[in-house]
Every structure is written in structure tokens, then in C-alpha cells.
mmCIF file of C-alpha atoms and ligand atoms in Angstrom:
data_model
loop_
_atom_site.group_PDB
_atom_site.id
_atom_site.type_symbol
_atom_site.label_atom_id
_atom_site.label_comp_id
_atom_site.label_asym_id
_atom_site.label_seq_id
_atom_site.Cartn_x
_atom_site.Cartn_y
_atom_site.Cartn_z
ATOM 1 C CA MET A 1 -355.965 -85.304 356.378
ATOM 2 C CA SER A 2 -356.415 -87.848 359.155
ATOM 3 C CA ILE A 3 -353.818 -90.576 359.665
ATOM 4 C CA ALA A 4 -356.359 -93.203 358.627
ATOM 5 C CA THR A 5 -357.054 -91.372 355.350
ATOM 6 C CA GLN A 6 -353.335 -90.957 354.713
ATOM 7 C CA ASP A 7 -352.867 -94.691 355.260
ATOM 8 C CA ILE A 8 -355.616 -95.572 352.830
ATOM 9 C CA ASN A 9 -354.192 -93.180 350.222
ATOM 10 C CA ALA A 10 -350.734 -94.668 350.673
ATOM 11 C CA ASP A 11 -352.174 -98.164 350.163
ATOM 12 C CA ILE A 12 -354.089 -97.134 347.068
ATOM 13 C CA ASN A 13 -351.031 -95.447 345.561
ATOM 14 C CA ASN A 14 -348.945 -98.461 346.370
ATOM 15 C CA ILE A 15 -351.365 -100.834 344.666
ATOM 16 C CA ARG A 16 -351.853 -98.483 341.724
ATOM 17 C CA HIS A 17 -348.105 -98.266 341.198
ATOM 18 C CA LYS A 18 -347.665 -102.027 341.415
ATOM 19 C CA THR A 19 -350.628 -102.627 339.114
ATOM 20 C CA GLU A 20 -349.153 -100.379 336.434
ATOM 21 C CA VAL A 21 -345.986 -102.448 336.317
ATOM 22 C CA PHE A 22 -347.611 -105.832 336.935
ATOM 23 C CA PRO A 23 -351.300 -105.615 335.908
ATOM 24 C CA GLU A 24 -351.949 -109.190 337.072
ATOM 25 C CA ILE A 25 -351.787 -107.946 340.671
ATOM 26 C CA GLU A 26 -355.347 -106.675 340.341
ATOM 27 C CA LYS A 27 -356.625 -110.206 339.739
ATOM 28 C CA ILE A 28 -354.544 -111.499 342.641
ATOM 29 C CA GLU A 29 -356.046 -108.860 344.969
ATOM 30 C CA CYS A 30 -359.525 -109.855 343.848
ATOM 31 C CA GLU A 31 -358.871 -113.598 344.366
ATOM 32 C CA LEU A 32 -357.343 -112.881 347.753
ATOM 33 C CA HIS A 33 -360.415 -110.942 348.777
ATOM 34 C CA ASN A 34 -362.679 -113.799 347.604
ATOM 35 C CA ALA A 35 -360.589 -116.419 349.375
ATOM 36 C CA LEU A 36 -360.991 -114.623 352.695
ATOM 37 C CA SER A 37 -364.565 -113.430 352.244
ATOM 38 C CA ASP A 38 -366.171 -116.219 354.306
ATOM 39 C CA SER A 39 -363.996 -115.618 357.375
ATOM 40 C CA GLN A 40 -365.718 -114.346 360.489
ATOM 41 C CA GLY A 41 -365.188 -112.292 363.618
ATOM 42 C CA ALA A 42 -361.660 -111.527 364.745
ATOM 43 C CA ILE A 43 -360.152 -113.844 362.096
ATOM 44 C CA SER A 44 -361.923 -111.799 359.422
ATOM 45 C CA GLN A 45 -360.573 -108.547 360.894
ATOM 46 C CA MET A 46 -357.045 -109.941 361.112
ATOM 47 C CA CYS A 47 -357.135 -111.261 357.540
ATOM 48 C CA SER A 48 -358.410 -107.904 356.225
ATOM 49 C CA HIS A 49 -355.722 -106.092 358.189
ATOM 50 C CA MET A 50 -352.989 -108.290 356.736
ATOM 51 C CA ALA A 51 -354.328 -108.508 353.175
ATOM 52 C CA GLY A 52 -355.223 -104.812 353.104
ATOM 53 C CA SER A 53 -351.864 -103.541 354.247
ATOM 54 C CA GLY A 54 -350.126 -104.087 350.944
ATOM 55 C CA GLY A 55 -347.183 -106.362 350.398
ATOM 56 C CA LYS A 56 -345.304 -106.818 347.180
ATOM 57 C CA ARG A 57 -347.194 -109.972 346.085
ATOM 58 C CA ILE A 58 -343.977 -111.414 344.670
ATOM 59 C CA ARG A 59 -344.867 -115.036 345.340
ATOM 60 C CA PRO A 60 -348.256 -115.054 343.581
ATOM 61 C CA LEU A 61 -346.743 -113.100 340.684
ATOM 62 C CA LEU A 62 -344.065 -115.766 340.365
ATOM 63 C CA VAL A 63 -346.674 -118.549 340.304
ATOM 64 C CA LEU A 64 -348.677 -116.714 337.645
ATOM 65 C CA TYR A 65 -345.826 -115.676 335.373
ATOM 66 C CA CYS A 66 -344.064 -119.038 335.627
ATOM 67 C CA GLY A 67 -347.289 -120.615 334.350
ATOM 68 C CA LEU A 68 -348.123 -117.966 331.767
ATOM 69 C CA VAL A 69 -344.704 -118.281 330.199
ATOM 70 C CA PHE A 70 -345.773 -121.796 329.055
ATOM 71 C CA SER A 71 -349.547 -121.665 328.736
ATOM 72 C CA ASN A 72 -352.671 -119.522 328.635
ATOM 73 C CA ARG A 73 -354.282 -117.936 331.652
ATOM 74 C CA SER A 74 -356.315 -120.433 333.697
ATOM 75 C CA GLU A 75 -358.304 -120.508 336.893
ATOM 76 C CA SER A 76 -355.891 -123.105 338.255
ATOM 77 C CA LEU A 77 -352.968 -120.704 337.936
ATOM 78 C CA GLU A 78 -354.875 -117.958 339.721
ATOM 79 C CA LYS A 79 -355.879 -120.333 342.524
ATOM 80 C CA ALA A 80 -352.308 -121.557 342.969
ATOM 81 C CA ALA A 81 -351.093 -117.948 342.981
ATOM 82 C CA VAL A 82 -353.497 -116.878 345.707
ATOM 83 C CA ALA A 83 -352.653 -119.975 347.759
ATOM 84 C CA ALA A 84 -348.981 -118.936 347.666
ATOM 85 C CA GLU A 85 -349.810 -115.463 349.028
ATOM 86 C CA LEU A 86 -352.031 -116.946 351.753
ATOM 87 C CA ILE A 87 -349.177 -119.212 352.833
ATOM 88 C CA HIS A 88 -346.827 -116.233 352.801
ATOM 89 C CA MET A 89 -349.260 -114.251 354.968
ATOM 90 C CA ALA A 90 -349.490 -117.190 357.386
ATOM 91 C CA THR A 91 -345.713 -117.349 357.710
ATOM 92 C CA LEU A 92 -345.540 -113.581 358.307
ATOM 93 C CA ALA A 93 -348.179 -113.821 361.055
ATOM 94 C CA HIS A 94 -346.117 -116.522 362.774
ATOM 95 C CA ASP A 95 -342.754 -114.866 362.034
ATOM 96 C CA ASP A 96 -343.859 -111.633 363.702
ATOM 97 C CA ILE A 97 -344.824 -113.541 366.849
ATOM 98 C CA ILE A 98 -341.500 -115.393 366.901
ATOM 99 C CA ASP A 99 -339.563 -112.164 366.265
ATOM 100 C CA ASP A 100 -341.793 -110.106 368.569
ATOM 101 C CA SER A 101 -342.087 -107.586 365.716
ATOM 102 C CA GLN A 102 -344.295 -104.522 366.101
ATOM 103 C CA MET A 103 -344.626 -103.269 362.531
ATOM 104 C CA ARG A 104 -345.198 -105.030 359.218
ATOM 105 C CA ARG A 105 -346.099 -103.475 355.869
ATOM 106 C CA GLY A 106 -346.306 -100.079 357.556
ATOM 107 C CA LYS A 107 -348.975 -101.202 360.008
ATOM 108 C CA PRO A 108 -348.926 -102.676 363.516
ATOM 109 C CA THR A 109 -348.452 -106.440 363.341
ATOM 110 C CA LEU A 110 -351.313 -108.824 364.101
ATOM 111 C CA ASN A 111 -349.621 -109.789 367.372
ATOM 112 C CA THR A 112 -349.447 -106.131 368.400
ATOM 113 C CA VAL A 113 -353.151 -105.529 367.762
ATOM 114 C CA TRP A 114 -354.765 -108.900 368.541
ATOM 115 C CA GLY A 115 -352.077 -110.620 370.656
ATOM 116 C CA ASN A 116 -350.071 -113.790 370.093
ATOM 117 C CA HIS A 117 -352.861 -116.237 370.813
ATOM 118 C CA SER A 118 -355.191 -114.963 368.079
ATOM 119 C CA SER A 119 -352.318 -114.338 365.657
ATOM 120 C CA VAL A 120 -351.090 -117.951 365.846
ATOM 121 C CA LEU A 121 -354.614 -119.066 365.042
ATOM 122 C CA CYS A 122 -354.930 -116.575 362.199
ATOM 123 C CA GLY A 123 -351.705 -117.966 360.714
ATOM 124 C CA ASP A 124 -353.086 -121.492 361.006
ATOM 125 C CA TYR A 125 -356.346 -120.352 359.420
ATOM 126 C CA LEU A 126 -354.458 -118.864 356.463
ATOM 127 C CA PHE A 127 -352.509 -122.116 355.984
ATOM 128 C CA ALA A 128 -355.791 -124.048 356.057
ATOM 129 C CA LYS A 129 -357.359 -121.674 353.500
ATOM 130 C CA ALA A 130 -354.406 -122.165 351.165
ATOM 131 C CA PHE A 131 -354.459 -125.964 351.443
ATOM 132 C CA GLY A 132 -358.229 -125.917 350.971
ATOM 133 C CA ILE A 133 -357.910 -123.974 347.716
ATOM 134 C CA LEU A 134 -355.177 -126.263 346.370
ATOM 135 C CA SER A 135 -356.974 -129.493 347.268
ATOM 136 C CA GLU A 136 -360.449 -128.350 346.142
ATOM 137 C CA ASN A 137 -358.962 -127.458 342.778
ATOM 138 C CA ARG A 138 -356.998 -130.726 342.606
ATOM 139 C CA LEU A 139 -353.706 -128.861 342.307
ATOM 140 C CA TYR A 140 -351.810 -131.708 343.938
ATOM 141 C CA LYS A 141 -348.381 -130.908 342.496
ATOM 142 C CA SER A 142 -348.680 -127.323 343.737
ATOM 143 C CA LEU A 143 -349.872 -128.654 347.087
ATOM 144 C CA SER A 144 -346.824 -130.873 347.484
ATOM 145 C CA LEU A 145 -344.511 -128.010 346.419
ATOM 146 C CA MET A 146 -346.054 -125.689 349.028
ATOM 147 C CA ILE A 147 -345.675 -128.412 351.677
ATOM 148 C CA GLU A 148 -342.022 -128.820 350.691
ATOM 149 C CA ALA A 149 -341.508 -125.049 351.001
ATOM 150 C CA ILE A 150 -343.151 -124.851 354.446
ATOM 151 C CA ASP A 151 -341.159 -127.874 355.646
ATOM 152 C CA CYS A 152 -337.925 -126.135 354.578
ATOM 153 C CA MET A 153 -338.997 -122.806 356.077
ATOM 154 C CA CYS A 154 -339.695 -124.328 359.499
ATOM 155 C CA ASN A 155 -336.301 -126.003 359.518
ATOM 156 C CA GLY A 156 -334.615 -122.790 358.354
ATOM 157 C CA GLU A 157 -336.284 -120.784 361.107
ATOM 158 C CA ILE A 158 -335.232 -123.341 363.726
ATOM 159 C CA GLN A 159 -331.680 -123.394 362.386
ATOM 160 C CA GLN A 160 -331.658 -119.584 362.559
ATOM 161 C CA ALA A 161 -332.852 -119.665 366.177
ATOM 162 C CA GLU A 162 -330.158 -122.221 367.058
ATOM 163 C CA ASN A 163 -327.493 -119.943 365.584
ATOM 164 C CA ARG A 164 -328.503 -116.806 367.445
ATOM 165 C CA PHE A 165 -325.429 -114.917 368.707
ATOM 166 C CA ASN A 166 -323.197 -117.625 367.217
ATOM 167 C CA ILE A 167 -319.927 -115.885 366.419
ATOM 168 C CA ASN A 168 -318.857 -118.921 364.423
ATOM 169 C CA MET A 169 -321.633 -118.331 361.940
ATOM 170 C CA ASN A 170 -320.189 -118.726 358.449
ATOM 171 C CA LEU A 171 -321.159 -118.376 354.811
ATOM 172 C CA GLU A 172 -322.080 -122.026 354.457
ATOM 173 C CA ILE A 173 -324.521 -121.981 357.369
ATOM 174 C CA TYR A 174 -325.916 -118.600 356.279
ATOM 175 C CA TYR A 175 -326.642 -119.873 352.772
ATOM 176 C CA GLU A 176 -328.256 -123.025 354.083
ATOM 177 C CA GLN A 177 -330.418 -120.921 356.390
ATOM 178 C CA ILE A 178 -331.630 -118.395 353.826
ATOM 179 C CA THR A 179 -332.195 -121.125 351.254
ATOM 180 C CA ARG A 180 -334.443 -122.930 353.696
ATOM 181 C CA LYS A 181 -336.284 -119.971 355.159
ATOM 182 C CA THR A 182 -336.835 -117.879 352.029
ATOM 183 C CA ALA A 183 -335.368 -119.031 348.721
ATOM 184 C CA LYS A 184 -336.965 -122.475 348.641
ATOM 185 C CA PHE A 185 -340.431 -120.923 348.867
ATOM 186 C CA LEU A 186 -339.765 -118.723 345.852
ATOM 187 C CA GLU A 187 -338.364 -121.753 343.989
ATOM 188 C CA CYS A 188 -341.507 -123.741 344.823
ATOM 189 C CA CYS A 189 -343.790 -120.886 343.726
ATOM 190 C CA CYS A 190 -342.078 -120.855 340.341
ATOM 191 C CA LYS A 191 -342.315 -124.642 340.002
ATOM 192 C CA SER A 192 -345.963 -124.537 341.086
ATOM 193 C CA GLY A 193 -346.878 -122.254 338.175
ATOM 194 C CA ALA A 194 -344.746 -124.230 335.726
ATOM 195 C CA SER A 195 -346.286 -127.537 336.836
ATOM 196 C CA ILE A 196 -349.825 -126.276 336.211
ATOM 197 C CA ALA A 197 -348.734 -125.206 332.732
ATOM 198 C CA ASN A 198 -347.202 -128.654 332.075
ATOM 199 C CA ALA A 199 -343.673 -127.371 331.550
ATOM 200 C CA ASP A 200 -341.150 -130.102 330.765
ATOM 201 C CA GLU A 201 -338.542 -131.283 333.246
ATOM 202 C CA LEU A 202 -335.709 -129.157 331.892
ATOM 203 C CA GLN A 203 -337.774 -125.990 331.857
ATOM 204 C CA THR A 204 -339.140 -126.675 335.341
ATOM 205 C CA ALA A 205 -335.586 -127.132 336.635
ATOM 206 C CA ALA A 206 -334.512 -123.844 335.014
ATOM 207 C CA ILE A 207 -337.471 -121.937 336.385
ATOM 208 C CA GLY A 208 -336.880 -123.433 339.842
ATOM 209 C CA LYS A 209 -333.256 -122.291 339.728
ATOM 210 C CA TYR A 210 -334.448 -118.827 338.703
ATOM 211 C CA GLY A 211 -336.731 -118.734 341.770
ATOM 212 C CA LEU A 212 -334.041 -120.048 344.087
ATOM 213 C CA ASN A 213 -331.519 -117.390 343.018
ATOM 214 C CA LEU A 214 -334.175 -114.704 343.164
ATOM 215 C CA GLY A 215 -334.962 -115.858 346.703
ATOM 216 C CA LEU A 216 -331.317 -115.763 347.775
ATOM 217 C CA ALA A 217 -330.934 -112.236 346.391
ATOM 218 C CA PHE A 218 -334.233 -111.279 348.025
ATOM 219 C CA GLN A 219 -333.198 -112.405 351.509
ATOM 220 C CA ILE A 220 -329.655 -111.001 351.229
ATOM 221 C CA ILE A 221 -331.137 -107.598 350.328
ATOM 222 C CA ASP A 222 -333.652 -107.938 353.179
ATOM 223 C CA ASP A 223 -330.699 -108.557 355.493
ATOM 224 C CA ILE A 224 -328.839 -105.504 354.142
ATOM 225 C CA LEU A 225 -331.952 -103.356 354.565
ATOM 226 C CA ASP A 226 -332.069 -104.400 358.192
ATOM 227 C CA TYR A 227 -328.898 -102.300 358.591
ATOM 228 C CA ARG A 228 -329.205 -99.646 355.918
ATOM 229 C CA GLY A 229 -332.857 -99.438 354.864
ATOM 230 C CA ASN A 230 -335.378 -96.653 355.307
ATOM 231 C CA GLU A 231 -337.968 -97.715 357.884
ATOM 232 C CA ASP A 232 -340.716 -95.576 356.365
ATOM 233 C CA ILE A 233 -340.267 -97.210 352.983
ATOM 234 C CA MET A 234 -339.788 -100.719 354.383
ATOM 235 C CA GLY A 235 -342.784 -100.488 356.697
ATOM 236 C CA LYS A 236 -340.871 -102.433 359.348
ATOM 237 C CA PRO A 237 -338.151 -101.432 361.804
ATOM 238 C CA LYS A 238 -334.436 -101.828 361.176
ATOM 239 C CA GLY A 239 -331.980 -103.515 363.512
ATOM 240 C CA GLU A 240 -334.276 -106.446 364.285
ATOM 241 C CA ASP A 241 -331.786 -109.088 363.113
ATOM 242 C CA LEU A 242 -328.940 -107.847 365.290
ATOM 243 C CA ARG A 243 -331.269 -107.333 368.248
ATOM 244 C CA GLN A 244 -332.221 -110.993 367.996
ATOM 245 C CA GLY A 245 -328.644 -112.141 367.411
ATOM 246 C CA ILE A 246 -329.256 -113.170 363.823
ATOM 247 C CA ILE A 247 -325.904 -112.965 362.081
ATOM 248 C CA THR A 248 -326.459 -112.141 358.425
ATOM 249 C CA LEU A 249 -324.188 -111.750 355.411
ATOM 250 C CA PRO A 250 -322.818 -108.219 356.083
ATOM 251 C CA LEU A 251 -321.715 -109.241 359.574
ATOM 252 C CA ILE A 252 -320.228 -112.533 358.359
ATOM 253 C CA LEU A 253 -318.174 -110.634 355.781
ATOM 254 C CA LEU A 254 -317.043 -108.114 358.396
ATOM 255 C CA GLN A 255 -315.681 -110.946 360.515
ATOM 256 C CA SER A 256 -313.335 -111.991 357.747
ATOM 257 C CA SER A 257 -311.455 -108.765 358.502
ATOM 258 C CA GLU A 258 -309.066 -109.582 361.332
ATOM 259 C CA LYS A 259 -308.931 -105.929 362.319
ATOM 260 C CA TYR A 260 -312.646 -105.660 363.097
ATOM 261 C CA ARG A 261 -313.459 -109.243 364.089
ATOM 262 C CA THR A 262 -312.845 -108.660 367.793
ATOM 263 C CA ALA A 263 -314.966 -105.504 367.856
ATOM 264 C CA ALA A 264 -317.814 -107.382 366.180
ATOM 265 C CA HIS A 265 -317.469 -110.372 368.503
ATOM 266 C CA ASP A 266 -317.487 -108.150 371.586
ATOM 267 C CA ILE A 267 -320.792 -106.647 370.536
ATOM 268 C CA ILE A 268 -322.359 -109.988 369.565
ATOM 269 C CA ASN A 269 -321.191 -111.654 372.786
ATOM 270 C CA ARG A 270 -322.892 -108.970 374.888
ATOM 271 C CA LYS A 271 -326.201 -110.369 373.606
ATOM 272 C CA THR A 272 -328.089 -107.234 374.606
ATOM 273 C CA ILE A 273 -327.583 -104.894 371.705
ATOM 274 C CA CYS A 274 -328.104 -101.205 372.406
ATOM 275 C CA GLU A 275 -328.638 -98.397 369.866
ATOM 276 C CA ARG A 276 -324.983 -97.443 370.141
ATOM 277 C CA ASP A 277 -323.762 -100.978 369.319
ATOM 278 C CA TYR A 278 -326.070 -101.054 366.318
ATOM 279 C CA ALA A 279 -324.770 -97.680 365.140
ATOM 280 C CA ILE A 280 -321.113 -98.700 365.610
ATOM 281 C CA LEU A 281 -321.603 -101.957 363.742
ATOM 282 C CA GLY A 282 -323.614 -100.231 361.015
ATOM 283 C CA ASP A 283 -320.782 -97.770 360.390
ATOM 284 C CA LEU A 284 -318.207 -100.556 360.413
ATOM 285 C CA LEU A 285 -320.239 -102.526 357.897
ATOM 286 C CA VAL A 286 -320.323 -99.538 355.571
ATOM 287 C CA ASN A 287 -316.739 -98.398 356.089
ATOM 288 C CA THR A 288 -315.233 -101.854 355.565
ATOM 289 C CA GLY A 289 -317.249 -102.361 352.373
ATOM 290 C CA SER A 290 -319.162 -105.322 353.891
ATOM 291 C CA ILE A 291 -322.511 -103.842 352.880
ATOM 292 C CA GLU A 292 -321.308 -103.133 349.363
ATOM 293 C CA GLN A 293 -319.839 -106.613 349.051
ATOM 294 C CA SER A 294 -323.098 -108.167 350.295
ATOM 295 C CA HIS A 295 -325.001 -106.157 347.719
ATOM 296 C CA LYS A 296 -322.659 -107.377 344.989
ATOM 297 C CA ILE A 297 -323.308 -110.953 346.071
ATOM 298 C CA ALA A 298 -327.067 -110.320 345.915
ATOM 299 C CA LEU A 299 -326.665 -108.867 342.423
ATOM 300 C CA SER A 300 -324.696 -111.938 341.348
ATOM 301 C CA HIS A 301 -327.718 -114.075 342.274
ATOM 302 C CA ILE A 302 -329.961 -111.811 340.230
ATOM 303 C CA ASP A 303 -327.607 -112.324 337.266
ATOM 304 C CA LYS A 304 -327.777 -116.099 337.792
ATOM 305 C CA ALA A 305 -331.567 -115.925 337.934
ATOM 306 C CA LEU A 306 -331.681 -113.978 334.665
ATOM 307 C CA LEU A 307 -329.440 -116.537 332.952
ATOM 308 C CA CYS A 308 -331.900 -119.318 333.849
ATOM 309 C CA LEU A 309 -334.625 -117.527 331.910
ATOM 310 C CA LYS A 310 -332.764 -117.939 328.631
ATOM 311 C CA VAL A 311 -334.016 -121.497 328.089
ATOM 312 C CA LEU A 312 -337.667 -120.444 328.489
ATOM 313 C CA PRO A 313 -339.986 -119.556 325.596
ATOM 314 C CA ASP A 314 -339.476 -115.969 324.486
ATOM 315 C CA THR A 315 -342.836 -114.498 325.561
ATOM 316 C CA PRO A 316 -343.937 -111.273 327.315
ATOM 317 C CA TYR A 317 -344.177 -113.304 330.504
ATOM 318 C CA ARG A 318 -340.522 -114.238 330.307
ATOM 319 C CA ASP A 319 -339.942 -110.475 330.116
ATOM 320 C CA ALA A 320 -342.151 -110.033 333.194
ATOM 321 C CA LEU A 321 -339.999 -112.566 335.085
ATOM 322 C CA SER A 322 -336.933 -110.717 333.923
ATOM 323 C CA ASN A 323 -338.443 -107.387 335.097
ATOM 324 C CA LEU A 324 -339.177 -108.878 338.513
ATOM 325 C CA ALA A 325 -335.522 -109.849 338.857
ATOM 326 C CA GLU A 326 -334.276 -106.492 337.540
ATOM 327 C CA MET A 327 -336.499 -104.594 339.983
ATOM 328 C CA LEU A 328 -334.979 -106.525 342.842
ATOM 329 C CA ARG A 329 -331.677 -104.756 342.116
ATOM 330 C CA PHE A 330 -333.345 -101.614 343.493
ATOM 331 C CA ARG A 331 -335.364 -103.262 346.243
ATOM 332 C CA ASP A 332 -335.873 -100.826 349.109
ATOM 333 C CA ASN A 333 -338.881 -102.433 350.823
HETATM 334 C C1 LIG B 1 -340.921 -110.713 353.901
HETATM 335 O O1 LIG B 1 -341.318 -111.000 352.599
HETATM 336 C C2 LIG B 1 -340.271 -111.925 354.480
HETATM 337 C C3 LIG B 1 -338.980 -112.248 353.854
HETATM 338 C C4 LIG B 1 -338.782 -113.365 353.281
HETATM 339 C C5 LIG B 1 -337.889 -111.315 353.928
HETATM 340 P P1 LIG B 1 -341.730 -109.835 351.611
HETATM 341 O O2 LIG B 1 -340.671 -108.777 351.630
HETATM 342 O O3 LIG B 1 -342.075 -110.413 350.299
HETATM 343 O O4 LIG B 1 -343.024 -109.254 352.311
HETATM 344 P P2 LIG B 1 -344.268 -108.480 351.695
HETATM 345 O O5 LIG B 1 -345.243 -109.528 351.271
HETATM 346 O O6 LIG B 1 -343.814 -107.620 350.552
HETATM 347 O O7 LIG B 1 -344.777 -107.676 352.844
HETATM 348 C C1 LIG B 2 -338.764 -114.002 357.328
HETATM 349 O O1 LIG B 2 -337.509 -113.620 357.640
HETATM 350 C C2 LIG B 2 -338.755 -115.312 356.647
HETATM 351 C C3 LIG B 2 -339.951 -116.088 356.904
HETATM 352 C C4 LIG B 2 -339.864 -117.362 356.936
HETATM 353 C C5 LIG B 2 -341.252 -115.458 357.123
HETATM 354 P P1 LIG B 2 -337.330 -112.272 358.447
HETATM 355 O O2 LIG B 2 -337.705 -112.449 359.870
HETATM 356 O O3 LIG B 2 -335.979 -111.729 358.162
HETATM 357 O O4 LIG B 2 -338.408 -111.370 357.725
HETATM 358 P P2 LIG B 2 -338.845 -109.938 358.168
HETATM 359 O O5 LIG B 2 -337.597 -109.106 358.156
HETATM 360 O O6 LIG B 2 -339.471 -110.091 359.493
HETATM 361 O O7 LIG B 2 -339.803 -109.517 357.083
HETATM 362 MG MG1 LIG B 3 -339.094 -111.313 361.041
HETATM 363 MG MG1 LIG B 4 -335.573 -109.513 358.033
#
């Protein structure tokens, strides 16, 4: 079997598996395809590459389920869901340029294939597509929530860049950073769905808190995977955070151990991290229990997220939201 055929089979299996657990993904894929169908030339190729290379579709699922828990299926919900994925794709296109990443979703990144110049523009195009969908469908509350999320994300990314190789990085700064860069977006996706379904204030607050905690757990696990994940399953390389000097939860926890703080600081202060440094730190993070402790913290956010669901109507879609959170406990990609 050629590599291309293997890739296609892997994608199909991936989508089939996801669709069995969350059947609504099929509709999202279809809407995504429609949303990008009028793109042309290189932009069209880049969009197909990104949309066709999988992805968990967590954000559009959150928009959909957070609406369906309160109301019937509607075109507005589907449009808001696809807008969330388009925005996510835009941020990934830009993030991979900023991080100089080579692989994403098991495929070469847009910047690797088409270069930074075209990839920046593709990201902008995807943002524009998303805003177009939200404004054409008069989904103004969703529009303002997406703007809020992007605003936060930009500030979180800048804060992260400012704290590169900062050995004084602490829990407070880390939480602020991951809230801004990741968790707020998930919170806003949840609120976007709930707003379309006319949820009341109390329920919207609960569903937002669910999304926020899910987002915190999501990013903490992403940060753990950067040390301990399987690259083939993740579809992106490990060690990127440390290479860029991004100090994440496992490393912050390690520094609370006086015995290993100096060793960690020596490596961080070198600023050019070699394979050996990464391996030494990785072992230290495991042996000191920093990885395990980080995972426990992630799980505690999943528990908090699940608690928030209790005030929502008891429907199959509340169960779907609960399943999404439960599956995150075993996130490996
Ligand atoms: C990647 O998001 C960026 C982070 C916030 C860690 P996802 O892990 O949801 O990426 P895809 O969409 O599944 O590829
Ligand atoms: C991505 O964070 C968050 C965004 C705002 C896109 P990361 O840089 O950790 O995500 P990955 O690891 O590249 O997916
Ligand atoms: Mg990145
Ligand atoms: Mg990461």
C-alpha cells in the first residue's frame, strides 16, 4: 500500500471511529466542506489539507451539544459550530508558523508545504470565513463570543512568548496563560451554543464553567503529552514546548522540589535544549511524580467540569457533554 493510500485509510478510520461515538461529526464535516467549497487556488489546497487531515473537532462538538442540551437541532447551531472549527483551524495555521512546527494532525504543517507567507494568509482567510458565516446568519452573540476568545488567545500567546525560558514561571502565571490561550475558547464555544438555544443566565454560566475547566484539563494534558506522548498517535512532535522555552505545569511542579530545581534551572538557562537535556528532564519529571501530579490536576478539572453539568436539563446531549469530558481522561492525541 502506498503511503498516500495508508494516509487516506488512517483518516477514514479516524473519522469513522469519531463518528461512531459522536455521530454529529458527520454533519460538521459536511458543513466544513461547504464552507470552504468556494475557495480557490493555493488557499483552496491549504484549506483542504488542513480540513482533510482530521482533528478531534472538539470545539464544534461543544457548540452543538451545548445548544442541543437546551433546544432542537437548528441551522444556526450548525453554522456556529463550523465557525468555531474554522477559527480553530486559523489559530493552528498561525500557531504553527509562530512555533515553527513541522507536523500537525499527522501531516506536514501548512508552513512546511506552502511557506509562512501563504500560511498567514490562509489563517486570515479562515478567520474571515468564520466571521462571514456568523454575520450572514445574524449570530451576533456567537460572533462576540468568538471575538472575545480570539482576543484572549492573542494575549495568552504573547504572554507565553514573554515568559519563554523564565525560570520564575509559577502556577499563577501558567494558569493565566492556558486560560487565555486555550480554555477561554472552549468556554466561548459552549456559551455560543447555549446562547443560540436561549439558555438562561444561570445555565449559560454553568456551561461556560464546564467549557473553561474542560479547556484547562485539555491544555494541561497537551502539555504533559509534549513530554510523554506518542508522536505517531499525536500527529505532532514531542519536546516542542521545552525547545521553545515554554515552561508548563510538569516543569513548574518539578521546580518546587529543592533537590531538582537547580538541575532544571541549569537546563532552562542554557536556552538551547538538546535531546539529552530533554531526556534528562523527562526522566526527572516522571521520577519525581511531576507528570503524575500534573495529570491529577488535569483530572480535577475534568471533575469540576462534570459537576457543572448537573444543573443542565437531563438529556442525551448532557450525556454527550459528559462523555466528551470523560474521554479527555484518556486523551492521547
Ligand atoms: C490543538 O488543539 C491546540 C491546543 C489547544 C492544544 P486540538 O488538540 O483540539 O487540535 P485538533 O483540532 O484535534 O488537531
Ligand atoms: C496552541 O498551543 C494554542 C493555540 C492558541 C493554537 P500549543 O502551541 O501548545 O498547541 P500545539 O501543541 O502546537 O498543538
Ligand atoms: Mg504549537
Ligand atoms: Mg502544545
